Tab-separated table of C-alpha atoms and ligand atoms in Angstrom:
chain	number	residue	atom	x	y	z
A	1	MET	CA	128.310	145.461	224.878
A	2	SER	CA	129.964	143.623	222.043
A	3	GLU	CA	128.820	142.715	218.556
A	4	LEU	CA	129.732	140.766	215.461
A	5	SER	CA	132.709	141.917	213.435
A	6	PRO	CA	131.606	144.540	210.906
A	7	LEU	CA	133.504	142.624	208.223
A	8	LEU	CA	131.166	139.645	208.342
A	9	LYS	CA	128.558	140.602	205.747
A	10	GLN	CA	125.378	138.677	204.921
A	11	ALA	CA	124.245	138.207	201.337
A	12	THR	CA	120.586	138.544	202.393
A	13	PRO	CA	118.734	140.471	205.120
A	14	VAL	CA	117.149	137.264	206.463
A	15	VAL	CA	117.394	136.425	210.163
A	16	VAL	CA	116.536	132.754	210.318
A	17	ASP	CA	114.285	131.179	212.863
A	18	HIS	CA	114.093	127.674	211.432
A	19	GLY	CA	114.446	125.669	208.275
A	20	GLU	CA	112.712	122.747	206.642
A	21	GLY	CA	113.758	121.093	203.386
A	22	VAL	CA	114.478	123.815	200.817
A	23	TYR	CA	112.749	126.502	202.879
A	24	LEU	CA	114.041	128.900	205.498
A	25	TYR	CA	111.628	130.741	207.793
A	26	ASP	CA	112.710	134.069	209.231
A	27	THR	CA	111.867	135.444	212.653
A	28	ASP	CA	108.735	137.167	211.238
A	29	GLY	CA	107.527	133.830	209.921
A	30	THR	CA	108.212	134.735	206.254
A	31	ARG	CA	109.113	131.747	204.074
A	32	HIS	CA	112.129	131.899	201.755
A	33	LEU	CA	113.008	129.453	199.019
A	34	ASP	CA	116.628	128.662	199.844
A	35	PHE	CA	118.703	128.069	196.713
A	36	THR	CA	121.950	128.625	198.658
A	37	SER	CA	121.841	125.559	200.971
A	38	GLY	CA	124.255	127.318	203.291
A	39	ILE	CA	126.792	127.416	200.397
A	40	GLY	CA	126.049	123.911	199.205
A	41	VAL	CA	126.022	122.267	202.617
A	42	THR	CA	122.509	121.157	203.518
A	43	SER	CA	122.409	118.388	200.929
A	44	THR	CA	119.481	116.591	202.576
A	45	GLY	CA	117.600	119.875	203.082
A	46	HIS	CA	117.327	121.861	206.287
A	47	CYS	CA	116.756	119.698	209.342
A	48	HIS	CA	115.944	116.445	207.583
A	49	PRO	CA	114.052	114.421	210.231
A	50	LYS	CA	116.444	111.459	209.950
A	51	VAL	CA	119.533	113.627	210.311
A	52	VAL	CA	117.965	115.468	213.244
A	53	ALA	CA	117.003	112.193	214.959
A	54	ALA	CA	120.478	110.706	214.469
A	55	ALA	CA	122.163	113.816	215.865
A	56	GLN	CA	119.749	114.030	218.803
A	57	GLU	CA	120.295	110.406	219.674
A	58	GLN	CA	124.056	110.833	219.512
A	59	ILE	CA	124.036	113.967	221.680
A	60	GLY	CA	122.516	111.933	224.491
A	61	LYS	CA	125.320	109.382	224.287
A	62	ILE	CA	128.578	111.244	223.730
A	63	ILE	CA	129.246	114.593	222.070
A	64	HIS	CA	133.009	114.986	222.103
A	65	ALA	CA	134.840	111.686	222.075
A	66	GLN	CA	138.215	113.224	221.262
A	67	TYR	CA	139.637	111.052	218.500
A	68	THR	CA	143.310	111.167	219.376
A	69	THR	CA	142.403	110.181	222.947
A	70	VAL	CA	139.610	107.606	222.460
A	71	MET	CA	137.862	106.056	219.476
A	72	HIS	CA	134.094	106.150	218.958
A	73	ARG	CA	131.570	104.158	217.027
A	74	PRO	CA	130.121	106.822	214.686
A	75	LEU	CA	133.613	107.643	213.409
A	76	MET	CA	134.571	104.000	212.855
A	77	GLU	CA	131.260	103.285	211.152
A	78	LEU	CA	131.522	106.387	208.959
A	79	ALA	CA	135.066	105.487	207.869
A	80	GLU	CA	133.742	102.091	206.840
A	81	ARG	CA	130.522	103.315	205.202
A	82	LEU	CA	132.270	105.949	203.093
A	83	GLY	CA	133.907	103.024	201.323
A	84	GLU	CA	130.506	102.451	199.668
A	85	VAL	CA	130.759	105.766	197.841
A	86	LEU	CA	134.471	106.567	197.526
A	87	PRO	CA	136.398	105.801	194.328
A	88	SER	CA	137.851	102.302	194.561
A	89	GLY	CA	141.273	102.227	196.122
A	90	LEU	CA	140.771	105.418	198.152
A	91	ASP	CA	140.095	103.403	201.246
A	92	THR	CA	141.610	105.318	204.160
A	93	LEU	CA	140.237	108.505	205.639
A	94	PHE	CA	141.364	111.333	207.862
A	95	PHE	CA	138.633	113.553	209.346
A	96	VAL	CA	138.781	117.220	210.288
A	97	ASN	CA	136.193	120.014	210.568
A	98	SER	CA	136.213	122.347	207.567
A	99	GLY	CA	137.033	122.330	203.892
A	100	SER	CA	140.105	124.495	204.451
A	101	GLU	CA	141.475	122.162	207.094
A	102	ALA	CA	140.987	119.167	204.828
A	103	VAL	CA	142.732	121.006	201.968
A	104	GLU	CA	145.701	121.642	204.250
A	105	ALA	CA	145.726	118.008	205.355
A	106	ALA	CA	145.833	116.960	201.687
A	107	LEU	CA	148.710	119.354	201.080
A	108	ARG	CA	150.670	118.039	204.064
A	109	LEU	CA	150.113	114.481	202.909
A	110	ALA	CA	151.201	115.259	199.352
A	111	ARG	CA	154.370	117.030	200.456
A	112	GLN	CA	155.330	114.367	202.980
A	113	ALA	CA	154.514	111.464	200.670
A	114	THR	CA	156.472	112.818	197.700
A	115	GLY	CA	159.194	114.747	199.525
A	116	ARG	CA	158.517	117.564	197.030
A	117	PRO	CA	157.667	121.162	197.947
A	118	ASN	CA	155.438	122.579	195.200
A	119	VAL	CA	151.803	122.404	194.270
A	120	ILE	CA	150.078	123.518	191.085
A	121	ALA	CA	146.606	124.990	191.450
A	122	PHE	CA	144.285	126.305	188.762
A	123	HIS	CA	143.204	129.848	188.016
A	124	GLY	CA	139.829	130.640	189.565
A	125	GLY	CA	140.080	127.841	192.119
A	126	PHE	CA	138.898	128.267	195.682
A	127	HIS	CA	140.359	126.035	198.364
A	128	GLY	CA	139.738	127.956	201.586
A	129	ARG	CA	140.657	130.879	203.789
A	130	THR	CA	143.396	129.529	206.049
A	131	VAL	CA	146.781	130.728	204.856
A	132	ALA	CA	147.929	127.617	202.999
A	133	ALA	CA	144.491	127.114	201.437
A	134	ALA	CA	144.274	130.829	200.563
A	135	SER	CA	147.710	130.543	198.951
A	136	MET	CA	146.208	128.063	196.477
A	137	THR	CA	143.070	130.168	195.946
A	138	THR	CA	142.630	132.522	192.988
A	139	SER	CA	138.855	132.883	192.762
A	140	GLY	CA	139.209	136.499	193.883
A	141	THR	CA	141.896	138.711	195.374
A	142	LYS	CA	139.744	139.369	198.464
A	143	PHE	CA	140.604	135.858	199.651
A	144	ARG	CA	144.390	136.322	199.399
A	145	SER	CA	145.222	140.015	199.762
A	146	GLY	CA	146.538	142.066	202.642
A	147	PHE	CA	148.031	139.302	204.753
A	148	ALA	CA	151.094	138.375	202.728
A	149	PRO	CA	153.430	136.569	202.735
A	150	LEU	CA	151.368	133.654	201.546
A	151	MET	CA	152.721	130.120	201.553
A	152	ALA	CA	155.538	129.617	199.085
A	153	GLY	CA	155.660	126.794	196.568
A	154	VAL	CA	152.340	127.392	194.801
A	155	HIS	CA	152.150	127.838	191.033
A	156	PHE	CA	149.111	128.389	188.877
A	157	ALA	CA	147.984	127.176	185.495
A	158	PRO	CA	144.799	128.187	183.634
A	159	PHE	CA	141.458	126.439	184.058
A	160	PRO	CA	139.480	125.871	180.834
A	161	TYR	CA	137.043	128.738	181.497
A	162	ALA	CA	135.962	128.987	177.880
A	163	PHE	CA	133.456	131.820	178.311
A	164	HIS	CA	136.012	134.011	180.069
A	165	TYR	CA	138.569	133.538	177.307
A	166	GLY	CA	135.951	133.899	174.594
A	167	TRP	CA	136.912	130.542	173.074
A	168	ASP	CA	135.199	127.245	172.568
A	169	GLU	CA	135.754	124.517	175.154
A	170	ALA	CA	138.290	122.581	173.060
A	171	THR	CA	140.437	125.677	172.445
A	172	ALA	CA	140.311	126.682	176.126
A	173	THR	CA	141.294	123.154	177.151
A	174	ARG	CA	144.200	122.988	174.707
A	175	PHE	CA	145.404	126.354	175.999
A	176	ALA	CA	145.090	125.288	179.659
A	177	LEU	CA	147.066	122.071	179.144
A	178	ARG	CA	149.700	123.806	177.063
A	179	GLU	CA	150.182	126.410	179.774
A	180	LEU	CA	150.352	123.660	182.383
A	181	ASP	CA	153.219	122.106	180.433
A	182	TYR	CA	154.833	125.536	180.304
A	183	VAL	CA	154.526	125.844	184.110
A	184	LEU	CA	156.152	122.418	184.530
A	185	GLN	CA	158.906	123.419	182.139
A	186	SER	CA	159.508	126.961	183.347
A	187	MET	CA	158.386	127.389	186.976
A	188	SER	CA	157.793	124.197	188.908
A	189	SER	CA	159.859	121.298	187.638
A	190	PRO	CA	158.107	117.939	187.997
A	191	ALA	CA	160.815	116.840	190.440
A	192	ASP	CA	159.751	119.720	192.697
A	193	THR	CA	155.996	119.230	192.229
A	194	ALA	CA	154.137	117.236	194.868
A	195	ALA	CA	150.595	117.688	193.612
A	196	MET	CA	148.057	119.377	191.418
A	197	ILE	CA	144.855	120.475	193.150
A	198	VAL	CA	141.699	121.046	191.135
A	199	GLU	CA	137.943	121.477	191.544
A	200	PRO	CA	135.776	119.430	189.135
A	201	VAL	CA	133.605	122.536	188.851
A	202	LEU	CA	135.086	125.910	189.804
A	203	GLY	CA	132.836	126.891	192.704
A	204	GLU	CA	133.587	130.306	194.155
A	205	GLY	CA	135.425	131.013	190.881
A	206	GLY	CA	132.200	131.131	188.868
A	207	TYR	CA	130.555	127.716	188.477
A	208	VAL	CA	132.662	126.527	185.572
A	209	PRO	CA	132.705	122.760	184.968
A	210	ALA	CA	136.000	121.166	183.961
A	211	ASN	CA	135.844	118.623	181.150
A	212	ALA	CA	137.059	115.097	180.445
A	213	GLU	CA	139.942	116.121	178.186
A	214	PHE	CA	141.300	118.612	180.697
A	215	MET	CA	141.050	116.211	183.631
A	216	ALA	CA	142.618	113.396	181.578
A	217	GLY	CA	145.416	115.812	180.684
A	218	LEU	CA	146.098	116.465	184.374
A	219	ARG	CA	146.014	112.741	185.159
A	220	GLN	CA	148.429	111.998	182.338
A	221	ARG	CA	150.947	114.611	183.474
A	222	CYS	CA	150.635	113.452	187.095
A	223	ASP	CA	151.263	109.840	186.023
A	224	ASP	CA	154.197	110.825	183.833
A	225	HIS	CA	155.936	112.665	186.657
A	226	GLY	CA	154.877	110.969	189.905
A	227	ILE	CA	152.735	113.978	190.878
A	228	LEU	CA	149.619	113.432	193.013
A	229	LEU	CA	146.218	114.545	191.737
A	230	ILE	CA	144.144	116.111	194.523
A	231	VAL	CA	140.503	116.633	193.651
A	232	ASP	CA	138.767	119.202	195.835
A	233	GLU	CA	135.186	117.931	196.051
A	234	VAL	CA	134.242	120.206	198.955
A	235	GLN	CA	131.457	121.846	196.922
A	236	THR	CA	130.948	119.291	194.135
A	237	GLY	CA	130.848	116.156	196.270
A	238	PHE	CA	128.167	114.143	197.936
A	239	GLY	CA	125.795	113.935	195.010
A	240	ARG	CA	125.513	117.613	194.190
A	241	THR	CA	126.496	117.328	190.525
A	242	GLY	CA	124.214	114.390	189.755
A	243	LYS	CA	126.973	111.819	190.304
A	244	PHE	CA	128.280	111.060	193.753
A	245	TRP	CA	131.553	112.875	193.015
A	246	GLY	CA	132.042	115.643	190.484
A	247	HIS	CA	135.162	114.007	189.021
A	248	GLU	CA	133.106	110.944	188.005
A	249	HIS	CA	131.685	113.014	185.141
A	250	PHE	CA	135.160	113.090	183.633
A	251	GLY	CA	136.297	109.521	184.237
A	252	VAL	CA	139.427	110.595	186.053
A	253	ARG	CA	141.097	108.777	188.956
A	254	PRO	CA	142.183	111.039	191.833
A	255	ASP	CA	144.935	110.205	194.318
A	256	ILE	CA	143.350	112.255	197.093
A	257	VAL	CA	139.712	113.308	197.388
A	258	ILE	CA	138.699	116.142	199.695
A	259	THR	CA	135.130	116.226	200.992
A	260	ALA	CA	133.246	118.526	203.388
A	261	LYS	CA	130.027	120.620	203.067
A	262	GLY	CA	127.320	118.086	202.070
A	263	LEU	CA	128.979	115.278	204.020
A	264	ALA	CA	127.155	115.924	207.302
A	265	SER	CA	124.139	118.040	206.240
A	266	GLY	CA	125.359	121.096	208.144
A	267	PHE	CA	127.508	119.739	210.950
A	268	PRO	CA	131.164	120.753	210.647
A	269	LEU	CA	132.894	117.711	209.239
A	270	SER	CA	135.403	117.196	206.447
A	271	ALA	CA	137.739	114.459	205.317
A	272	ILE	CA	140.471	113.452	202.945
A	273	ALA	CA	140.489	110.009	201.359
A	274	ALA	CA	143.539	108.291	199.866
A	275	SER	CA	144.880	104.788	199.388
A	276	ARG	CA	146.323	103.152	202.491
A	277	GLU	CA	149.691	103.084	200.740
A	278	LEU	CA	149.687	106.817	200.140
A	279	MET	CA	148.161	107.747	203.507
A	280	SER	CA	150.841	105.691	205.270
A	281	LYS	CA	153.484	107.979	203.811
A	282	ALA	CA	152.264	110.937	205.896
A	283	TRP	CA	154.501	111.477	208.875
A	284	PRO	CA	153.507	110.341	212.356
A	285	GLY	CA	151.873	113.187	214.257
A	286	SER	CA	150.896	115.087	211.113
A	287	GLN	CA	147.216	114.152	211.411
A	288	GLY	CA	145.145	115.098	214.445
A	289	GLY	CA	143.272	117.991	216.020
A	290	THR	CA	140.899	118.712	218.887
A	291	TYR	CA	137.504	118.518	217.210
A	292	GLY	CA	138.053	116.294	214.164
A	293	GLY	CA	135.534	113.514	213.560
A	294	ASN	CA	133.070	114.866	216.130
A	295	ALA	CA	130.651	112.135	217.195
A	296	VAL	CA	127.465	114.139	216.514
A	297	ALA	CA	128.782	115.252	213.125
A	298	CYS	CA	129.674	111.641	212.249
A	299	ALA	CA	126.205	110.431	213.307
A	300	ALA	CA	124.698	113.150	211.076
A	301	ALA	CA	126.963	112.044	208.205
A	302	LEU	CA	125.837	108.428	208.584
A	303	ALA	CA	122.201	109.571	208.463
A	304	THR	CA	123.044	111.768	205.448
A	305	LEU	CA	124.393	108.722	203.602
A	306	ASP	CA	121.208	106.791	204.463
A	307	VAL	CA	118.958	109.601	203.247
A	308	ILE	CA	120.908	110.079	200.007
A	309	HIS	CA	120.564	106.377	199.349
A	310	GLU	CA	116.927	105.895	200.460
A	311	GLU	CA	115.629	108.966	198.640
A	312	ASP	CA	117.795	108.434	195.561
A	313	LEU	CA	119.097	111.972	195.872
A	314	VAL	CA	121.979	111.649	193.422
A	315	ALA	CA	119.566	110.760	190.627
A	316	ASN	CA	117.272	113.551	191.812
A	317	ALA	CA	120.160	116.027	191.625
A	318	ALA	CA	120.797	114.953	188.028
A	319	GLU	CA	117.129	115.226	187.034
A	320	GLN	CA	116.326	118.476	188.834
A	321	GLY	CA	119.702	119.880	187.780
A	322	ARG	CA	118.741	119.442	184.118
A	323	ARG	CA	115.432	121.162	184.767
A	324	LEU	CA	117.188	124.036	186.527
A	325	LEU	CA	119.860	124.419	183.831
A	326	ASP	CA	117.287	124.336	181.011
A	327	GLY	CA	115.097	126.841	182.843
A	328	ALA	CA	117.984	129.197	183.606
A	329	ARG	CA	119.039	129.003	179.936
A	330	ALA	CA	115.508	129.866	178.842
A	331	VAL	CA	115.652	132.962	181.075
A	332	ALA	CA	119.063	133.912	179.651
A	333	ASP	CA	117.808	133.502	176.080
A	334	LYS	CA	115.543	136.517	176.604
A	335	THR	CA	118.340	138.920	177.551
A	336	PRO	CA	121.849	139.750	176.335
A	337	ALA	CA	122.727	140.644	179.960
A	338	ILE	CA	123.325	136.965	180.778
A	339	GLY	CA	126.162	135.790	178.564
A	340	ASP	CA	126.495	132.223	179.746
A	341	VAL	CA	124.583	129.674	181.821
A	342	ARG	CA	126.465	126.573	182.885
A	343	GLY	CA	126.716	123.957	185.568
A	344	LEU	CA	126.573	120.326	186.521
A	345	GLY	CA	123.638	118.878	188.429
A	346	LEU	CA	122.415	121.211	191.134
A	347	MET	CA	125.237	123.723	190.642
A	348	VAL	CA	123.965	126.225	188.099
A	349	GLY	CA	125.496	129.632	187.392
A	350	SER	CA	124.278	132.536	185.243
A	351	GLU	CA	127.063	134.925	184.216
A	352	PHE	CA	126.127	138.594	183.722
A	353	VAL	CA	127.897	140.702	181.122
A	354	THR	CA	127.856	144.394	180.213
A	355	PRO	CA	126.757	145.387	176.694
A	356	ASP	CA	130.422	145.231	175.625
A	357	GLY	CA	130.840	141.718	177.006
A	358	GLU	CA	132.718	142.521	180.237
A	359	PRO	CA	131.923	140.774	183.556
A	360	ASP	CA	129.010	142.622	185.177
A	361	GLY	CA	129.094	142.224	188.950
A	362	LYS	CA	126.734	145.176	189.443
A	363	THR	CA	123.757	143.638	187.690
A	364	SER	CA	124.337	140.200	189.204
A	365	ALA	CA	124.408	141.768	192.685
A	366	ALA	CA	121.198	143.662	191.922
A	367	ALA	CA	119.580	140.425	190.708
A	368	GLN	CA	120.689	138.495	193.786
A	369	GLN	CA	119.340	141.230	196.085
A	370	LEU	CA	116.031	141.548	194.244
A	371	ALA	CA	115.595	137.756	194.288
A	372	ALA	CA	115.990	137.805	198.082
A	373	LYS	CA	113.243	140.466	198.297
A	374	LYS	CA	111.003	138.215	196.225
A	375	GLY	CA	111.612	135.209	198.483
A	376	LEU	CA	114.371	133.404	196.553
A	377	LEU	CA	117.742	133.205	198.288
A	378	LEU	CA	120.735	133.052	195.938
A	379	LEU	CA	124.466	133.739	196.069
A	380	THR	CA	126.936	135.254	193.656
A	381	CYS	CA	130.399	133.972	192.708
A	382	GLY	CA	133.148	134.681	190.177
A	383	ALA	CA	136.103	137.063	190.539
A	384	TRP	CA	133.868	140.068	189.766
A	385	GLY	CA	130.855	138.611	191.579
A	386	GLN	CA	129.370	138.440	188.087
A	387	VAL	CA	127.793	134.983	188.379
A	388	VAL	CA	124.548	134.260	190.214
A	389	ARG	CA	124.573	130.686	191.425
A	390	MET	CA	121.764	128.328	192.338
A	391	ILE	CA	122.596	125.469	194.723
A	392	PRO	CA	119.385	124.032	196.126
A	393	ALA	CA	119.385	121.034	198.455
A	394	LEU	CA	119.386	117.653	196.719
A	395	VAL	CA	115.834	117.037	198.000
A	396	VAL	CA	114.465	119.824	195.775
A	397	ASN	CA	111.503	118.824	193.583
A	398	GLY	CA	110.326	119.977	190.150
A	399	GLU	CA	107.686	122.278	191.558
A	400	GLN	CA	110.246	124.089	193.716
A	401	ILE	CA	112.631	124.384	190.769
A	402	ASP	CA	109.817	125.901	188.712
A	403	GLU	CA	108.906	128.282	191.536
A	404	ALA	CA	112.529	129.459	191.718
A	405	LEU	CA	112.747	129.839	187.936
A	406	SER	CA	109.559	131.847	187.817
A	407	ILE	CA	110.939	134.275	190.448
A	408	TRP	CA	114.276	134.328	188.598
A	409	GLN	CA	112.516	135.179	185.336
A	410	ASP	CA	110.826	138.198	186.993
A	411	VAL	CA	114.044	139.270	188.700
A	412	VAL	CA	116.081	139.195	185.495
A	413	ALA	CA	113.364	141.027	183.557
A	414	GLU	CA	113.274	143.740	186.220
A	415	VAL	CA	117.024	144.268	186.675
A	416	THR	CA	117.710	144.314	182.932
A	417	ALA	CA	114.699	146.498	181.975
B	501	PMP	N1	137.188	124.040	198.717
B	501	PMP	C1	136.092	124.367	198.013
B	501	PMP	C2	135.947	123.852	196.607
B	501	PMP	C3	135.100	125.169	198.583
B	501	PMP	O1	134.015	125.495	197.868
B	501	PMP	C4	135.274	125.628	199.916
B	501	PMP	C5	134.234	126.500	200.591
B	501	PMP	N2	133.439	127.274	199.790
B	501	PMP	C6	136.432	125.259	200.597
B	501	PMP	C7	137.377	124.462	199.983
B	501	PMP	C8	136.702	125.735	202.006
B	501	PMP	O2	135.799	125.154	202.898
B	501	PMP	P1	135.550	125.811	204.344
B	501	PMP	O3	134.846	127.108	204.131
B	501	PMP	O4	134.700	124.784	205.040
B	501	PMP	O5	136.864	125.965	204.987
């Protein structure tokens, strides 16, 4: 007999039988409103018929057309089609399987292209669990403790997490940029700095949107010093924030974009995009892998692009995101236990605080657990687990948002009573 590792914990007691749209059905036939989307992955909803059909059709043709041995049509077509949605100029792609792998590919590219060793990441960022990605991750010590030494050459500057600092957004942003300058002056000289890596909205770190001034400040410093700006859109990409890419909200131009999660509606697929000029500076042999650009995953990604376009899902994410944010704020207005509600599009977080204003991971965990009992699946995030996040699929409608908010209202009333 063998069994799953005891360390792999589930946030809910649900054992899934099947899924459809924003609903998951467990093995007893109970229906759950899924506002986790498999951590922001099932952008087109569970088992969208078009994605299913595309994957099924592809499975009958070729499953594993190993991309450093042969080339296949879904991969070539996807590389071309992503040009429709990528920022202009980022016109070459390298495909792998997970967010972490893509983060590492971006890091390799940045180091090889600049010949510089260091990277600056931002406090609260999450970039993955593999060692290099974990070395750039500070959303919680659990992701980076106990397996030191981590990768050298990583420095950190603050993210403008205004609520955490107890400041307004402008003050937090000024502080973050000032500290970034201090890092460049005192720890990682520009001549040693290959890249800055940033999430447009801190994901695992607590659902904290960046802002235009902060992102422009990063761009400016990167331009001044020949540093590359890597934008990690693993969680914020593919329409989730109500624009195709999270960074579009801030009018900033990235040098490398990292995408995964929503890209293939649940199939393991990720990519980095950069200009041909930059990508060509990576060293021969530095890009490859056994499973990258899997044919079924690429077919699912092509269908995902079609569905996003045909069903106008980016606009839907913006509209339903506003409804969700407004509703979550209305719930928070009734209790001092939720100190802040924030987000962009269909990434909405409610931060719990103790009566003396400290992060309250206990109440947020209780709320997340009670919501699951009442049929609403949610996740927590933040360094203390103090933020409950809502990440429904982009196909969510107003009625489903209202259903979730009504459960959320009851949950919050009960756990704070
Ligand atoms: N970057 C970000 C912003 C993420 O949210 C995640 C996953 N939560 C990753 C990287 C890592 O992706 P994966 O789990 O697929 O390795």
